[in-house]
Amino acid sequence: MPTDLSQAADARTFRPSPHAKRGGLRAGQGRFGVMLLLPALIAFSLIVLSPFVQALGLSLYKYTISTPEPIFVGLANFKKLLADPTVRGSFVTTAVYVFFTTFFSITLGLAWAIILNEPFKGRNALRGISLLPWIMPATVSAFIFGWIFNSRYGVLNAVAMEFGFIEHPQAWLSTTSGAMTAIVMVKVWLSIPLFMSFFLAGLASMDREQIEAARVDGAGNYNVLKDHILPHLRPVILVVVVLGMIGNLQQFDSIYALTGGGPVRATSVLSVEVYRRAFEQWDIGMAATIGVLWVATILPPAYFYLRQLMKGAE
Amino acid sequence: MTELVIQNLYKRYGEVEVLKDINLTVKTGEFTVFVGPSGCGKSTLLRMICGLDEVSSGEIAIDGELMNAVPPSKRGIAMVFQSYALYPHMSVAQNMGYALRLAGESKELIAERVTRASEILKIDDYLDRKPRQLSGGQRQRVAIGRAIVREPKIFLFDEPLSNLDAALRVDMRMEFARLKDRLGTTMIYVTHDQVEAMTLADKIVVMRDGRIEQVGSPLDLYHHPENRFVAGFIGSPKMNFLPVTGGDGARLRLPGGSVAAPRIGKPFEIGVRPEHMEITDGAENTLTGNVLTSEHLGSDTFAYVQIEGVERPAMVRLDGERQITHGEDVSIGFADSAVHYFGSDGLTISQAQVPAAA
C-alpha cells in the first residue's frame, strides 16, 4: 500500500483508486443513469415496444382464421381499409367521441376546479370526494351508467317519467345518439377529477391581488374568467386538451362495457373496432392495420404534448 | 367635495377583532398615511375602504354616501397593490386602459388618458411592453398609471414601495410627493415605514392592534405624541425611554441622574429623542453613563451610552465630526423642553398648561 505520501508526490504518479472507472465521473454518472432506467426500459420493451413492432409487422400480412400461417400481402391491408366504409365510419365515430368527451371534460373540469378553488366550509372533503370517479375502475363506472340508462329499471327512465318528460320507458342505449351520449357521459365523468386537479394546481398559482385589482377596475365574473383566469391557465389548458385527446382516442374499457360498440356500429370507435376485428372476427392482420392507423392519429397530439413538456423542463 | 368618513368601524374574523372602533375623517385633497407595525390592521382598513373586505359593523361613507355595500369599482376609488398586481398577459397600455375598456369608454378617450398618464409617469416609451419586460420601478409606475387613468376621487396605496430597493424607494417617494402636488387628489397610503409616513403625509394615522393610536400632522406627532407607543414609533432613530425611580416635588430621579419634575401628574417613564441629547455637562438635566459603542455616518455620529439600571443603551445624536472614546464615562445633557412624560398607563402627561421651561 502506498502509505508514504511524500514518496508518491516525488514520483508525480498517483495510482487511481481501484474503484475509479474509465471515463471519469461523468461517464460513471451516465452509466448509473442507464442502470436506473433499465427496469423501466425492459418493461417498456416487453409490454409496449415489442407488441407494437409485431403489430406493425402483422399489418403487412393476411392473417385470418382461414389462414393457418400469416401470408405476406404488403400494403394490401391498408388499401382495403381505406376503401372500407365501416373503417371510415369508425374514424368519424372516434372523432365525434373525442371531440365531445374532450370538450365537456375540460369545461366541466374547469368549472368544478373554479368552484373548489373558492374557500368554503367542507371544501377539502368535497375535493376528496371529487376524486372518486378517478379511483373507480372504468368498467365499474360503465356498469353504473349501464344501470342508470337501463330500459327497464334504469334511474333515468324513472326520473324522466316522474317529471313527465316521457310517457314510456325508453331504451336509451339502443338509439345511435343515446348510446353515443351515454359513452361520452361516462368518459366525462371519469375524466373530470384528473382535469380538475390540473386546473386546481394552475389556479393555486394565480395571483390573488391580480383578481382583486381586476375587481376594482370593474371586472365582473365573466371578465375575470375571460381576461385573467383563462389567460393564466392557457399553458395548463393546452396540456389538458392534448392529454384529453390522447386519452379519449385510446378509450376502450368503458365503451366496450357499456355498449360493446353498438347498437350495430354506432359507438364502434377505433379501439372497439380493433378488438372486434381481432377477437370477434379473428382477422388479426386487419386489426393490426387499423391499430397502426390509430397510432398514427394519436402521434400528432402526443408530439405536441411532449414538446410542451420539454418546453416546461427547459 | 370628496370626503371619506369612517364611523365606529369594526372588522371581525370569527372571534378575532382585527379592527376596533375606527373613527376617521379624510378631507379632500389630503394625503393621509396609515402607519403602524405589521399586523396592526392598516392594510385591512385600506381594503375595507376599497371594498375588497366586508365591513363587520360600522360605516364607511364617501361624499356622504354610504359605501358599505357598494362594489369596489363603483366607489370612485383606485388602488395600487403591494405586488402591483399587473395583468401579466396585457401590454402596459392595455393594463392602464383596462378599467376604461370595461366601462365601455371609447378607444379615443382610453388612448388619450393612457397617453396623458404615461407622460406624467414617464413610461410612454414602454406602452407596448408586457409587465415582465419591465424593471421593478417601471412596474410600480404602470400600477400607479393604471390608477391615474381612472381619474378616481380617492387613491389607495398599499405599501407601494416595499418591493423596491432602497435607492429606488427614495426616488419613488419623491415621485409620490410630486404626484400629490400635481393631481391634488385625496390619497390614502399604507406603510410600516415611519420615514415614508413623515415625508409624504399631510395627516398620519398611527395604528396598533386594530386601533387608531393618534391622528395628526407629521410634526404634531413628532412633537406631541399622545402616548408612549406613538412617541417610540414616530421619529428615527427612536426616542430613548428611561424609567422614573423616585424623586421629590422638583426633581425626578432617573437611573444615572435626574430630570425636572412636571408641574402635574406622576410620571412613570420619561422619553427624550436622540437628537435632543448632547454629550455635555452644562445642561438643565444630565445623566451619566458609559459609552458602549458609536456609529459614524459622516453626517451624524450616534453614540450608544449604557446607563446603569437601563437595559437599552441610550442613543445620542452628535455632530458627524465628533470623536467618541468607547468605554469612557460621559454626561448626557438635555433641556427640560425636550422631555416627554408618560404615565403608568402609557399615556403622555400633557404639559400644555405648563409654561415652557425658561
Coordinates of N, CA, C and O in Angstrom, one line a residue, chain B residues 111 147 217 261 271 332 346:
Chain B
A111 N -57.2 56.0 -25.2 CA -55.8 56.3 -25.7 C -55.4 57.6 -25.2 O -54.2 57.8 -24.7
A147 N -54.0 53.4 -12.0 CA -54.9 54.1 -11.0 C -55.3 55.5 -11.6 O -56.4 55.9 -11.5
S217 N -50.7 65.8 12.1 CA -49.7 66.1 11.1 C -48.4 65.5 11.6 O -48.2 65.2 12.7
A261 N -39.1 67.7 37.4 CA -40.4 67.1 37.5 C -41.4 68.0 36.8 O -41.3 69.2 36.7
G271 N -39.3 60.2 28.2 CA -38.6 60.0 26.9 C -37.9 61.2 26.4 O -38.5 62.3 26.5
I332 N -24.7 62.9 29.7 CA -25.7 63.2 28.6 C -26.5 64.4 29.1 O -27.0 64.3 30.2
G346 N -49.1 54.5 30.0 CA -48.5 54.7 28.7 C -49.0 55.9 28.0 O -48.5 56.3 26.9

